[in-house]
CSV table of C-alpha atoms and ligand atoms in Angstrom, one decimal:
chain,number,residue,atom,x,y,z
A,1,MET,CA,16.1,5.6,22.9
A,2,ILE,CA,17.2,7.7,19.5
A,3,ASN,CA,14.9,10.8,19.5
A,4,TYR,CA,12.9,10.9,16.1
A,5,LEU,CA,10.9,13.5,17.0
A,6,TYR,CA,13.1,16.2,16.2
A,7,ARG,CA,12.8,14.6,12.3
A,8,GLU,CA,9.6,15.9,11.7
A,9,GLN,CA,9.2,18.4,9.9
A,10,ASN,CA,11.3,16.1,7.6
A,11,TRP,CA,8.9,14.2,6.3
A,12,LYS,CA,8.2,16.9,3.4
A,13,SER,CA,11.7,17.8,2.3
A,14,GLN,CA,12.0,13.9,2.2
A,15,LEU,CA,9.0,13.5,-0.2
A,16,ASN,CA,10.8,17.0,-2.2
A,17,ASP,CA,13.9,15.0,-2.7
A,18,LEU,CA,12.8,11.5,-3.6
A,19,ILE,CA,15.2,9.3,-5.8
A,20,THR,CA,14.5,9.4,-9.2
A,21,ASP,CA,17.3,8.5,-11.1
A,22,PRO,CA,18.3,4.8,-10.8
A,23,HIS,CA,22.2,5.4,-11.3
A,24,GLU,CA,22.2,7.4,-8.2
A,25,LEU,CA,20.0,4.6,-6.8
A,26,LEU,CA,23.2,2.4,-7.7
A,27,ARG,CA,25.8,4.1,-6.4
A,28,ILE,CA,24.0,4.6,-3.2
A,29,LEU,CA,23.7,1.0,-2.8
A,30,SER,CA,27.5,0.4,-3.8
A,31,LEU,CA,25.6,-1.4,-6.6
A,32,SER,CA,28.0,-1.4,-10.8
A,33,PRO,CA,25.7,0.5,-13.3
A,34,ASP,CA,25.6,-2.5,-14.9
A,35,GLU,CA,22.8,-3.8,-13.0
A,36,LEU,CA,20.7,-1.9,-15.0
A,37,LEU,CA,19.9,-3.8,-18.0
A,38,SER,CA,19.4,-2.9,-21.4
A,39,GLY,CA,15.8,-1.7,-21.3
A,40,ALA,CA,15.7,-0.9,-17.5
A,41,LEU,CA,15.7,2.9,-18.4
A,42,LEU,CA,13.4,2.7,-21.1
A,43,ALA,CA,11.2,1.2,-18.3
A,44,SER,CA,11.7,3.7,-15.9
A,45,GLU,CA,10.3,5.5,-18.5
A,46,GLN,CA,6.9,4.0,-18.9
A,47,PHE,CA,6.6,4.1,-14.6
A,48,LYS,CA,9.2,6.0,-13.6
A,49,LEU,CA,11.7,5.2,-10.3
A,50,ARG,CA,10.1,6.8,-7.1
A,51,VAL,CA,11.8,6.2,-4.2
A,52,PRO,CA,12.3,7.9,-0.3
A,53,ARG,CA,15.5,7.8,1.2
A,54,SER,CA,14.1,6.7,4.0
A,55,PHE,CA,13.2,3.1,2.2
A,56,VAL,CA,16.7,2.6,0.8
A,57,ASP,CA,18.3,3.1,4.0
A,58,LYS,CA,16.6,-0.2,4.5
A,59,ILE,CA,18.5,-1.8,1.7
A,60,SER,CA,21.4,-3.6,1.8
A,61,LYS,CA,23.8,-2.4,0.2
A,62,SER,CA,26.3,-4.4,-2.8
A,63,ASN,CA,23.5,-7.1,-3.3
A,64,PRO,CA,21.5,-6.8,-7.1
A,65,LEU,CA,18.8,-9.5,-5.3
A,66,ASP,CA,17.6,-7.5,-2.1
A,67,PRO,CA,13.7,-7.8,-2.0
A,68,LEU,CA,13.4,-4.3,-1.3
A,69,LEU,CA,15.4,-3.4,-4.3
A,70,LEU,CA,13.5,-5.7,-6.4
A,71,GLN,CA,10.6,-4.0,-5.6
A,72,VAL,CA,11.5,-0.5,-6.9
A,73,LEU,CA,14.1,-0.9,-9.8
A,74,PRO,CA,13.4,-0.8,-12.8
A,75,HIS,CA,13.4,-3.8,-14.8
A,76,HIS,CA,13.8,-4.6,-18.5
A,77,LEU,CA,11.5,-7.6,-18.4
A,78,GLU,CA,8.5,-4.4,-17.3
A,79,LEU,CA,8.9,-4.5,-21.6
A,80,ASP,CA,7.8,-7.9,-22.3
A,81,GLU,CA,4.5,-8.5,-23.4
A,82,HIS,CA,2.3,-11.5,-21.9
A,83,ASP,CA,-1.2,-12.7,-22.3
A,84,GLY,CA,-3.7,-11.8,-20.1
A,85,PHE,CA,-1.3,-9.3,-18.8
A,86,ILE,CA,-3.1,-6.2,-19.0
A,87,THR,CA,-3.3,-2.2,-18.3
A,88,ASP,CA,-6.8,-2.6,-16.6
A,89,PRO,CA,-6.9,-5.6,-14.8
A,90,LEU,CA,-9.3,-4.8,-12.4
A,91,GLY,CA,-12.0,-2.9,-14.2
A,92,GLU,CA,-11.0,0.3,-12.4
A,93,GLU,CA,-11.6,2.7,-15.1
A,94,ALA,CA,-15.5,1.2,-15.8
A,95,ALA,CA,-16.1,1.3,-11.7
A,96,THR,CA,-15.4,5.4,-11.4
A,97,GLN,CA,-18.5,6.8,-9.9
A,98,LEU,CA,-18.2,10.5,-9.2
A,99,PRO,CA,-13.9,12.0,-10.2
A,100,GLY,CA,-12.6,9.9,-7.1
A,101,VAL,CA,-15.4,7.6,-6.4
A,102,LEU,CA,-14.7,4.0,-7.2
A,103,HIS,CA,-17.6,2.1,-5.3
A,104,LYS,CA,-17.8,-1.3,-5.9
A,105,TYR,CA,-18.7,-3.0,-2.9
A,106,GLN,CA,-21.7,-2.3,-1.0
A,107,SER,CA,-20.3,-0.9,2.7
A,108,ARG,CA,-17.7,0.9,1.7
A,109,PHE,CA,-16.2,2.8,-1.6
A,110,LEU,CA,-12.4,4.4,-2.8
A,111,LEU,CA,-12.0,7.7,-2.1
A,112,THR,CA,-8.7,8.3,-4.3
A,113,LEU,CA,-7.5,12.2,-3.2
A,114,THR,CA,-4.5,12.3,-5.2
A,115,GLY,CA,-3.0,10.4,-7.8
A,116,ALA,CA,0.8,10.5,-6.1
A,117,CYS,CA,2.6,7.9,-4.7
A,118,ALA,CA,6.0,8.5,-1.9
A,119,ILE,CA,7.4,5.3,-4.2
A,120,HIS,CA,7.0,3.4,-7.5
A,121,CYS,CA,6.2,-0.5,-6.1
A,122,ARG,CA,6.9,-2.0,-9.9
A,123,TYR,CA,3.9,-4.4,-9.6
A,124,CYS,CA,1.8,-1.9,-8.8
A,125,PHE,CA,-1.9,-2.3,-10.3
A,126,ARG,CA,-2.4,0.9,-10.5
A,127,ARG,CA,0.6,1.7,-13.0
A,128,HIS,CA,-1.2,2.4,-15.9
A,129,PHE,CA,-4.8,4.3,-14.1
A,130,PRO,CA,-5.0,7.9,-15.3
A,131,TYR,CA,-5.6,8.8,-11.5
A,132,GLN,CA,-4.7,13.3,-12.6
A,133,GLU,CA,-8.1,13.1,-15.3
A,134,ASN,CA,-10.0,12.1,-12.1
A,135,LEU,CA,-9.3,13.7,-9.3
A,136,PRO,CA,-12.3,15.4,-7.1
A,137,LYS,CA,-11.8,18.9,-6.4
A,138,HIS,CA,-13.1,20.7,-3.1
A,139,LYS,CA,-16.4,21.4,-5.1
A,140,ASP,CA,-16.8,18.4,-5.7
A,141,TRP,CA,-17.9,17.2,-2.3
A,142,LEU,CA,-21.2,17.9,-2.3
A,143,ASP,CA,-21.1,15.8,-5.3
A,144,ILE,CA,-19.9,12.8,-3.1
A,145,LYS,CA,-22.1,13.9,-0.2
A,146,ALA,CA,-25.0,13.3,-2.2
A,147,TYR,CA,-23.9,10.3,-3.9
A,148,ILE,CA,-23.4,8.8,-0.6
A,149,GLU,CA,-26.3,10.1,1.3
A,150,SER,CA,-28.1,8.0,-1.7
A,151,GLN,CA,-26.5,4.7,-0.7
A,152,PRO,CA,-27.5,4.4,2.8
A,153,GLN,CA,-26.2,1.2,3.3
A,154,ILE,CA,-22.3,2.5,2.9
A,155,ASN,CA,-21.0,3.0,5.9
A,156,GLU,CA,-17.3,3.1,5.0
A,157,VAL,CA,-15.0,4.9,3.7
A,158,ILE,CA,-11.4,4.5,1.9
A,159,LEU,CA,-9.1,6.7,1.3
A,160,SER,CA,-6.6,5.4,-0.9
A,161,GLY,CA,-4.6,6.5,-3.9
A,162,GLY,CA,-2.5,7.0,-4.9
A,163,ASP,CA,-1.3,7.8,-1.1
A,164,PRO,CA,-3.5,10.1,0.8
A,165,LEU,CA,-0.9,10.2,3.2
A,166,THR,CA,1.2,12.0,1.0
A,167,LEU,CA,-1.5,15.2,1.5
A,168,SER,CA,-0.7,17.8,4.4
A,169,ASN,CA,-2.2,17.3,7.6
A,170,GLN,CA,-4.6,20.0,6.3
A,171,LYS,CA,-5.6,18.7,3.6
A,172,LEU,CA,-6.6,15.2,5.5
A,173,HIS,CA,-8.0,17.4,7.9
A,174,THR,CA,-10.6,18.8,5.7
A,175,TRP,CA,-11.6,16.0,4.3
A,176,LEU,CA,-11.6,13.9,7.5
A,177,GLU,CA,-14.5,16.8,8.7
A,178,ARG,CA,-16.4,16.3,5.9
A,179,ILE,CA,-16.6,12.7,5.8
A,180,ALA,CA,-17.3,12.7,9.6
A,181,SER,CA,-20.0,14.9,8.8
A,182,LEU,CA,-22.3,12.3,7.5
A,183,PRO,CA,-23.9,10.6,10.3
A,184,GLN,CA,-24.1,7.2,8.4
A,185,ILE,CA,-20.9,6.7,8.2
A,186,GLN,CA,-18.9,4.8,11.1
A,187,PHE,CA,-15.1,4.0,9.8
A,188,LEU,CA,-12.5,5.9,8.2
A,189,ARG,CA,-10.2,3.9,6.1
A,190,ILE,CA,-7.1,5.1,5.5
A,191,HIS,CA,-4.9,2.9,3.0
A,192,SER,CA,-0.9,4.0,2.2
A,193,ARG,CA,2.3,2.6,1.6
A,194,VAL,CA,4.0,5.7,3.6
A,195,PRO,CA,4.3,4.5,6.5
A,196,ILE,CA,6.9,2.0,5.8
A,197,VAL,CA,8.8,4.2,3.7
A,198,ILE,CA,8.4,7.7,5.0
A,199,PRO,CA,7.6,6.9,8.7
A,200,GLU,CA,8.3,10.2,9.9
A,201,ARG,CA,5.3,11.1,7.7
A,202,LEU,CA,3.2,9.9,11.0
A,203,ASP,CA,3.7,13.1,12.7
A,204,GLN,CA,2.4,14.1,16.2
A,205,GLU,CA,-0.2,16.1,13.7
A,206,LEU,CA,-1.2,13.4,12.1
A,207,LEU,CA,-1.7,11.2,15.0
A,208,GLN,CA,-4.1,14.1,17.2
A,209,THR,CA,-6.0,14.3,13.6
A,210,LEU,CA,-6.7,10.5,13.7
A,211,THR,CA,-7.3,10.4,17.3
A,212,MET,CA,-9.8,13.5,18.0
A,213,SER,CA,-11.9,12.6,15.0
A,214,ARG,CA,-15.3,10.6,16.2
A,215,LEU,CA,-14.9,7.9,12.9
A,216,ASN,CA,-13.9,4.4,14.0
A,217,ILE,CA,-9.9,4.6,12.2
A,218,ILE,CA,-8.8,1.9,10.7
A,219,LEU,CA,-4.4,2.5,8.7
A,220,VAL,CA,-3.9,-0.5,6.5
A,221,ILE,CA,-0.1,-0.2,5.5
A,222,HIS,CA,1.8,-1.8,3.2
A,223,ALA,CA,4.6,-4.2,3.8
A,224,ASN,CA,5.7,-7.3,2.0
A,225,HIS,CA,9.3,-8.1,3.7
A,226,ALA,CA,9.7,-7.8,7.5
A,227,HIS,CA,13.3,-5.8,6.1
A,228,GLU,CA,11.0,-3.5,5.4
A,229,ILE,CA,10.1,-2.6,9.5
A,230,ASP,CA,12.9,-0.9,11.1
A,231,GLU,CA,13.4,0.3,14.3
A,232,LYS,CA,12.0,3.9,13.1
A,233,THR,CA,9.6,2.7,11.3
A,234,GLN,CA,8.5,0.5,14.8
A,235,TYR,CA,8.4,3.5,16.9
A,236,TYR,CA,6.0,5.2,15.4
A,237,LEU,CA,3.7,3.0,14.1
A,238,LYS,CA,3.5,1.9,17.6
A,239,GLN,CA,2.5,5.4,18.5
A,240,LEU,CA,-0.3,5.4,16.6
A,241,HIS,CA,-1.2,1.7,18.5
A,242,GLN,CA,-1.0,3.0,21.5
A,243,HIS,CA,-2.9,5.8,20.4
A,244,ASN,CA,-5.9,3.2,19.9
A,245,VAL,CA,-5.8,3.8,15.8
A,246,THR,CA,-6.3,0.2,14.5
A,247,LEU,CA,-2.9,-0.8,12.3
A,248,LEU,CA,-3.5,-3.5,9.6
A,249,ASN,CA,-1.5,-4.6,6.7
A,250,GLN,CA,-2.0,-5.9,3.1
A,251,SER,CA,1.0,-7.8,1.5
A,252,VAL,CA,1.1,-8.9,-2.3
A,253,LEU,CA,2.9,-12.4,-2.6
A,254,LEU,CA,6.0,-11.5,-5.1
A,255,LYS,CA,8.9,-13.9,-6.8
A,256,GLY,CA,11.5,-13.6,-5.6
A,257,VAL,CA,10.5,-10.8,-2.8
A,258,ASN,CA,8.5,-12.7,-0.2
A,259,ASP,CA,7.7,-16.4,-2.2
A,260,SER,CA,8.3,-18.5,1.1
A,261,ALA,CA,6.8,-19.8,4.2
A,262,LYS,CA,9.5,-18.2,6.4
A,263,LEU,CA,9.4,-14.7,4.9
A,264,LEU,CA,5.8,-14.3,5.3
A,265,GLN,CA,6.4,-15.8,8.8
A,266,GLU,CA,8.9,-13.1,9.9
A,267,LEU,CA,7.1,-10.3,8.2
A,268,SER,CA,3.7,-11.5,10.4
A,269,TYR,CA,5.9,-11.6,13.6
A,270,LYS,CA,7.3,-8.0,13.3
A,271,LEU,CA,3.8,-6.7,12.6
A,272,PHE,CA,2.9,-7.7,15.8
A,273,GLU,CA,5.9,-6.1,17.4
A,274,SER,CA,5.4,-3.2,16.0
A,275,GLY,CA,1.1,-3.3,16.7
A,276,VAL,CA,0.0,-3.8,13.4
A,277,MET,CA,-2.0,-7.2,12.2
A,278,PRO,CA,-1.5,-9.0,8.8
A,279,TYR,CA,-4.2,-8.3,7.0
A,280,TYR,CA,-4.5,-9.4,3.1
A,281,LEU,CA,-1.4,-11.8,1.6
A,282,HIS,CA,-2.6,-10.8,-2.4
A,283,VAL,CA,-1.8,-12.7,-5.1
A,284,LEU,CA,-0.5,-10.4,-7.9
A,285,ASP,CA,-2.5,-8.6,-9.9
A,286,LYS,CA,-1.8,-9.4,-13.8
A,287,VAL,CA,-1.2,-6.0,-14.3
A,288,LYS,CA,1.1,-5.0,-17.8
A,289,GLY,CA,4.7,-4.8,-16.9
A,290,ALA,CA,4.4,-7.5,-13.5
A,291,HIS,CA,5.0,-10.9,-15.1
A,292,HIS,CA,7.8,-11.2,-13.8
A,293,PHE,CA,6.4,-11.1,-10.1
A,294,ASP,CA,4.4,-13.5,-10.8
A,295,LEU,CA,3.6,-17.3,-8.8
A,296,SER,CA,1.4,-20.1,-10.4
A,297,GLN,CA,-1.7,-20.4,-8.2
A,298,ASP,CA,-0.2,-23.7,-7.2
A,299,ARG,CA,2.8,-22.7,-6.4
A,300,ALA,CA,0.9,-19.8,-3.9
A,301,THR,CA,-1.3,-21.7,-2.4
A,302,SER,CA,2.1,-24.6,-1.8
A,303,ILE,CA,3.5,-21.5,0.0
A,304,TYR,CA,0.2,-20.6,1.6
A,305,ASN,CA,-0.6,-23.6,4.1
A,306,GLU,CA,3.0,-23.9,4.5
A,307,LEU,CA,2.5,-20.3,6.2
A,308,LEU,CA,-0.7,-21.9,7.7
A,309,ALA,CA,0.9,-24.4,10.2
A,310,LEU,CA,4.0,-22.1,11.2
A,311,LEU,CA,1.8,-19.0,12.6
A,312,PRO,CA,-1.1,-19.2,15.2
A,313,GLY,CA,-4.3,-18.0,13.2
A,314,TYR,CA,-4.3,-14.6,14.3
A,315,LEU,CA,-1.2,-13.8,12.1
A,316,VAL,CA,-1.8,-15.5,8.9
A,317,PRO,CA,-3.0,-12.7,6.2
A,318,LYS,CA,-6.2,-13.8,4.2
A,319,LEU,CA,-4.9,-14.9,0.8
A,320,VAL,CA,-7.2,-13.3,-1.8
A,321,ARG,CA,-7.5,-12.3,-5.5
A,322,GLU,CA,-9.7,-9.1,-7.1
A,323,ILE,CA,-11.5,-10.4,-9.5
A,324,ALA,CA,-13.1,-7.1,-11.8
A,325,GLY,CA,-16.6,-7.4,-11.4
A,326,GLU,CA,-17.0,-9.2,-8.0
A,327,LYS,CA,-18.3,-7.8,-5.0
A,328,ASN,CA,-15.7,-8.4,-2.5
A,329,LYS,CA,-11.7,-9.0,-2.6
A,330,THR,CA,-12.4,-13.6,-3.4
A,331,PRO,CA,-10.5,-15.6,-0.8
A,332,ILE,CA,-8.0,-18.5,-2.2
A,333,VAL,CA,-9.1,-21.6,-0.5
A,334,THR,CA,-6.0,-23.7,-0.9
A,335,GLN,CA,-7.0,-26.5,1.5
A,336,PHE,CA,-10.3,-29.1,0.9
A,337,ASN,CA,-12.0,-30.4,3.7
A,338,PRO,CA,-14.8,-32.1,2.7
A,339,ILE,CA,-17.5,-32.0,5.7
A,340,GLU,CA,-18.5,-35.9,7.0
B,401,LIG,C1,-10.4,-3.9,-1.7
B,401,LIG,C2,-11.5,-3.1,-2.0
B,401,LIG,C3,-11.6,-2.6,-1.2
B,401,LIG,C4,-11.9,-2.6,0.6
B,401,LIG,O1,-12.5,-4.6,0.4
B,401,LIG,P1,-12.2,-4.8,2.1
B,401,LIG,O2,-12.7,-6.4,1.9
B,401,LIG,O3,-12.9,-4.0,2.8
B,401,LIG,O4,-10.9,-4.4,2.5
B,401,LIG,C5,-13.0,-1.6,-1.6
B,401,LIG,N1,-12.9,-1.3,-2.7
B,401,LIG,C6,-12.6,-1.5,-3.3
B,401,LIG,C7,-12.7,-1.1,-4.8
B,401,LIG,C8,-11.8,-2.1,-3.4
B,401,LIG,O5,-10.6,-2.4,-4.7
B,402,LIG,S1,-0.2,2.5,-5.1
B,402,LIG,FE1,1.1,1.3,-3.4
B,402,LIG,S2,1.4,-0.6,-4.5
B,402,LIG,FE2,1.1,1.2,-6.3
B,402,LIG,S3,2.8,2.6,-6.1
B,402,LIG,FE3,1.7,3.6,-4.9
B,402,LIG,S4,2.3,3.0,-3.2
B,402,LIG,FE4,2.8,1.3,-4.3
């Protein structure tokens, strides 16, 4: 067994040493600079290239169509305008209650503690969101606490982002303790892509913080393709699983990345082997710059119907869409069986 533990100190240095230069990325992957068609660098100025080296290790060399590469490499098509593709498709700016608090669903709300991500996913619906203006400071905790107490139906806090696992263990610990001090809160969810892109982040100290808390902790990771889960990633995920942290995965259905039932089937099995249950399969949010990842609703439902036939029910993620103003994610109904 490879000893991964000695590398634990290395997640911070990885975070400080992200690849941000498209030319460097292409060089590492033995690709020609011509892969950056004119406009790609401009696209990168609008939403910077940002990718950790651990993720680049999982990308195959000399393949400009690698499904992991497509998720991170800026593309000139991002600059095209398309009807219906807008900067804030989910109306999040309007739904923000307090700095960092996004409360749209009854029992649970998103708390954003950082606007930073370890990776920039080209299809992200948050690529235009002005986070930095809207983060809670330590002193804002009292207001957030008062808000939660004024809403007794809230029993879950979701740390979302940005990516909460880019924060230090110290800071996470502080916020977890604050949240755990409210008796009405039973569940603490962490939405993060970091376990996939810098798996060493799931270090012993974090494991301790999560397992010692009185809260039920659910970690929702984000992987779109089986290649994102290599042996090292699996090792760290299993550690959490063995310590009774509930692990779920959400994916986005993306043209050119995972748009086949076979690929999604592989992903589900790979997740299960890592102690992670498939949760959501999102259709793309119509954000400006992501049109080239979009699939027609017909194509999405036909892939999903095929997937239903390939997997046991417990490994099928729920196909959903987020509609601004709805009280929950909206399931997409793919098969209609009239009840006799
Ligand atoms: C997705 C989301 C949640 C969590 O929804 P679940 O269906 O419980 O996973 C909560 N709040 C907002 C604003 C969301 O977008
Ligand atoms: S919020 Fe998630 S999907 Fe968006 S860029 Fe960050 S890690 Fe990627």
